[in-house]
Each structure stands twice: as structure tokens, then as C-alpha cells.
């Protein structure tokens, strides 16, 4: 009887450890993005290949506009991103103002949305950078694909 009880306790401990490993840490780890947020710096020029388009509440970057989103306390603001001519073998890293916000895996063309955090919704102009690294390794800082686009956050005027 004592051996059965010890076995049950051991089994419960294993289950608890396994469940705690699956628990959301709540430390900002979203979509495989590392919790450590270090500002990245990129080469001054975008790569020649590739194309990026931002769609926001008010504007589309490919039409020469500066897309605009509005800072509202009660709303959830998103940016829609469309890209072409990506490497199908590499992860695509998405940065806003130099900080990683999302990673995507996809093909030659990729479309997705990013939900903007409070930091990314501060009033002003923000830069979104889409990056693919050589050998799929951001540690090398060797960029094989880099496209940037900007968006603006404005405050809603209450008349």
C-alpha cells in the first residue's frame, strides 16, 4: 500500500511539472518571439528584392500614403501586412521601432495582421521592418531580406 501511494505522489508531481512547463509565462512571449526585447539595428538600405505593403485604418503604404491608426483607449488596433518575394526557407522577423513583435513562416507571398501594443500605439511615426537573416540565424545579424514601411499613430480629436 505504501509503495502504491508513493507511486501516485510521484505521478502527480510529474504531471504538475509537465503542466507548469506548458503554462503561459505572461512575459511577452508571443508567436515564438523571445521574451528578451533588445533593440535591433539594421543596415541603412533595404534589399532590392522584395515588396511590403501596410494597410491601416487610414491609408496604404504602397500608394505613397503614410498609413494612420488612431490611439483609442477602448479599441484594438491592427496593421495588415502584405509581402512578396520572400525566401520560403527562412523565418520572417517583424520589428516595430527595432523591437521584435512577431515571427512568421511562409512562402513567396505572405499576408497577416499584427495587433499593436500600447508601445506601438504611442502618438507619432513608427517604423515596421521585415527581416530574413542569412542561414535563418538572427544572431549573425547578416540580413538577406530587409523591407521597411512606416505608419503613424494619431490621437482622435474630440470635437
GROMACS .gro file of C-alpha atoms in nm:
model
  159
    1UNK     CA    1   0.000   0.000   0.000
    2UNK     CA    2   0.282   0.240   0.086
    3UNK     CA    3   0.452   0.170  -0.249
    4UNK     CA    4   0.128   0.250  -0.436
    5UNK     CA    5   0.086   0.578  -0.253
    6UNK     CA    6   0.446   0.681  -0.327
    7UNK     CA    7   0.394   0.595  -0.691
    8UNK     CA    8   0.076   0.807  -0.700
    9UNK     CA    9   0.256   1.105  -0.543
   10UNK     CA   10   0.542   1.069  -0.791
   11UNK     CA   11   0.296   1.054  -1.080
   12UNK     CA   12   0.118   1.369  -0.956
   13UNK     CA   13   0.450   1.553  -0.929
   14UNK     CA   14   0.539   1.457  -1.287
   15UNK     CA   15   0.202   1.580  -1.412
   16UNK     CA   16   0.238   1.911  -1.223
   17UNK     CA   17   0.587   1.971  -1.365
   18UNK     CA   18   0.463   1.891  -1.716
   19UNK     CA   19   0.167   2.128  -1.678
   20UNK     CA   20   0.382   2.410  -1.542
   21UNK     CA   21   0.611   2.376  -1.844
   22UNK     CA   22   0.308   2.434  -2.071
   23UNK     CA   23   0.182   2.733  -1.873
   24UNK     CA   24   0.193   3.077  -2.039
   25UNK     CA   25   0.467   3.269  -1.865
   26UNK     CA   26   0.299   3.603  -1.935
   27UNK     CA   27   0.636   3.764  -2.009
   28UNK     CA   28   0.559   3.890  -2.357
   29UNK     CA   29   0.643   3.569  -2.543
   30UNK     CA   30   0.406   3.593  -2.839
   31UNK     CA   31   0.420   3.388  -3.160
   32UNK     CA   32   0.761   3.246  -3.075
   33UNK     CA   33   0.906   3.591  -3.011
   34UNK     CA   34   1.180   3.584  -2.746
   35UNK     CA   35   1.090   3.749  -2.415
   36UNK     CA   36   1.419   3.940  -2.411
   37UNK     CA   37   1.345   4.256  -2.608
   38UNK     CA   38   1.665   4.406  -2.738
   39UNK     CA   39   1.655   4.687  -2.993
   40UNK     CA   40   1.791   4.577  -3.330
   41UNK     CA   41   1.972   4.800  -3.577
   42UNK     CA   42   1.957   4.725  -3.947
   43UNK     CA   43   2.163   4.828  -4.250
   44UNK     CA   44   2.071   5.175  -4.382
   45UNK     CA   45   1.930   5.047  -4.714
   46UNK     CA   46   1.657   4.795  -4.785
   47UNK     CA   47   1.738   4.498  -5.005
   48UNK     CA   48   1.649   4.534  -5.372
   49UNK     CA   49   1.434   4.224  -5.389
   50UNK     CA   50   1.100   4.210  -5.220
   51UNK     CA   51   0.792   4.421  -5.159
   52UNK     CA   52   0.596   4.523  -4.850
   53UNK     CA   53   0.262   4.695  -4.804
   54UNK     CA   54   0.099   4.815  -4.481
   55UNK     CA   55  -0.275   4.863  -4.456
   56UNK     CA   56  -0.405   5.059  -4.162
   57UNK     CA   57  -0.724   5.232  -4.053
   58UNK     CA   58  -0.648   5.525  -4.279
   59UNK     CA   59  -0.410   5.456  -4.567
   60UNK     CA   60  -0.200   5.207  -4.761
   61UNK     CA   61   0.179   5.240  -4.769
   62UNK     CA   62   0.219   5.122  -5.130
   63UNK     CA   63   0.005   5.411  -5.252
   64UNK     CA   64   0.254   5.663  -5.120
   65UNK     CA   65   0.045   5.731  -4.810
   66UNK     CA   66   0.166   5.716  -4.453
   67UNK     CA   67  -0.089   5.471  -4.312
   68UNK     CA   68  -0.254   5.600  -3.999
   69UNK     CA   69  -0.401   5.427  -3.695
   70UNK     CA   70  -0.578   5.606  -3.415
   71UNK     CA   71  -0.491   5.583  -3.050
   72UNK     CA   72  -0.806   5.487  -2.861
   73UNK     CA   73  -0.830   5.352  -2.509
   74UNK     CA   74  -1.109   5.108  -2.585
   75UNK     CA   75  -1.016   4.977  -2.930
   76UNK     CA   76  -0.782   4.711  -3.062
   77UNK     CA   77  -0.575   4.846  -3.348
   78UNK     CA   78  -0.416   4.619  -3.606
   79UNK     CA   79  -0.187   4.658  -3.904
   80UNK     CA   80  -0.234   4.435  -4.204
   81UNK     CA   81   0.091   4.342  -4.379
   82UNK     CA   82   0.140   4.200  -4.728
   83UNK     CA   83   0.483   4.090  -4.854
   84UNK     CA   84   0.623   3.934  -5.171
   85UNK     CA   85   0.949   3.776  -5.288
   86UNK     CA   86   1.042   3.622  -4.954
   87UNK     CA   87   1.268   3.322  -4.910
   88UNK     CA   88   1.048   3.020  -4.847
   89UNK     CA   89   1.321   2.854  -4.638
   90UNK     CA   90   1.362   3.136  -4.385
   91UNK     CA   91   1.161   3.268  -4.094
   92UNK     CA   92   1.042   3.625  -4.134
   93UNK     CA   93   1.104   3.851  -3.835
   94UNK     CA   94   0.882   4.156  -3.790
   95UNK     CA   95   1.012   4.451  -3.589
   96UNK     CA   96   0.846   4.776  -3.487
   97UNK     CA   97   1.083   5.056  -3.394
   98UNK     CA   98   1.365   4.798  -3.378
   99UNK     CA   99   1.190   4.561  -3.136
  100UNK     CA  100   1.075   4.215  -3.242
  101UNK     CA  101   0.696   4.179  -3.235
  102UNK     CA  102   0.627   3.869  -3.439
  103UNK     CA  103   0.778   3.588  -3.645
  104UNK     CA  104   0.613   3.429  -3.946
  105UNK     CA  105   0.691   3.129  -4.165
  106UNK     CA  106   0.555   3.136  -4.513
  107UNK     CA  107   0.608   3.118  -4.882
  108UNK     CA  108   0.699   3.363  -5.153
  109UNK     CA  109   0.398   3.575  -5.055
  110UNK     CA  110   0.282   3.634  -4.700
  111UNK     CA  111  -0.012   3.826  -4.550
  112UNK     CA  112  -0.101   3.859  -4.183
  113UNK     CA  113  -0.212   4.105  -3.915
  114UNK     CA  114  -0.029   4.242  -3.615
  115UNK     CA  115  -0.220   4.356  -3.310
  116UNK     CA  116  -0.045   4.669  -3.188
  117UNK     CA  117   0.055   4.701  -2.823
  118UNK     CA  118   0.037   5.022  -2.620
  119UNK     CA  119   0.403   5.092  -2.703
  120UNK     CA  120   0.335   5.055  -3.075
  121UNK     CA  121   0.032   5.284  -3.040
  122UNK     CA  122   0.217   5.582  -2.896
  123UNK     CA  123   0.146   5.902  -3.086
  124UNK     CA  124   0.396   5.960  -3.366
  125UNK     CA  125   0.558   5.783  -3.661
  126UNK     CA  126   0.671   5.422  -3.620
  127UNK     CA  127   0.884   5.204  -3.846
  128UNK     CA  128   0.799   4.844  -3.925
  129UNK     CA  129   1.088   4.631  -4.055
  130UNK     CA  130   1.053   4.288  -4.212
  131UNK     CA  131   1.375   4.088  -4.196
  132UNK     CA  132   1.504   3.749  -4.306
  133UNK     CA  133   1.854   3.651  -4.195
  134UNK     CA  134   2.120   3.450  -4.375
  135UNK     CA  135   2.121   3.089  -4.256
  136UNK     CA  136   1.794   3.173  -4.076
  137UNK     CA  137   2.001   3.297  -3.780
  138UNK     CA  138   1.936   3.644  -3.631
  139UNK     CA  139   2.246   3.608  -3.410
  140UNK     CA  140   2.468   3.660  -3.717
  141UNK     CA  141   2.295   3.994  -3.795
  142UNK     CA  142   2.355   3.916  -4.165
  143UNK     CA  143   2.041   4.032  -4.342
  144UNK     CA  144   1.930   3.870  -4.668
  145UNK     CA  145   1.590   4.043  -4.689
  146UNK     CA  146   1.500   4.381  -4.542
  147UNK     CA  147   1.200   4.597  -4.621
  148UNK     CA  148   1.071   4.885  -4.413
  149UNK     CA  149   0.748   5.081  -4.403
  150UNK     CA  150   0.620   5.348  -4.169
  151UNK     CA  151   0.285   5.413  -4.007
  152UNK     CA  152   0.158   5.699  -3.796
  153UNK     CA  153  -0.042   5.694  -3.476
  154UNK     CA  154  -0.271   5.992  -3.422
  155UNK     CA  155  -0.493   6.086  -3.136
  156UNK     CA  156  -0.862   6.109  -3.208
  157UNK     CA  157  -0.980   6.465  -3.183
  158UNK     CA  158  -1.291   6.508  -2.976
  159UNK     CA  159  -1.494   6.793  -3.121
   0.00000   0.00000   0.00000
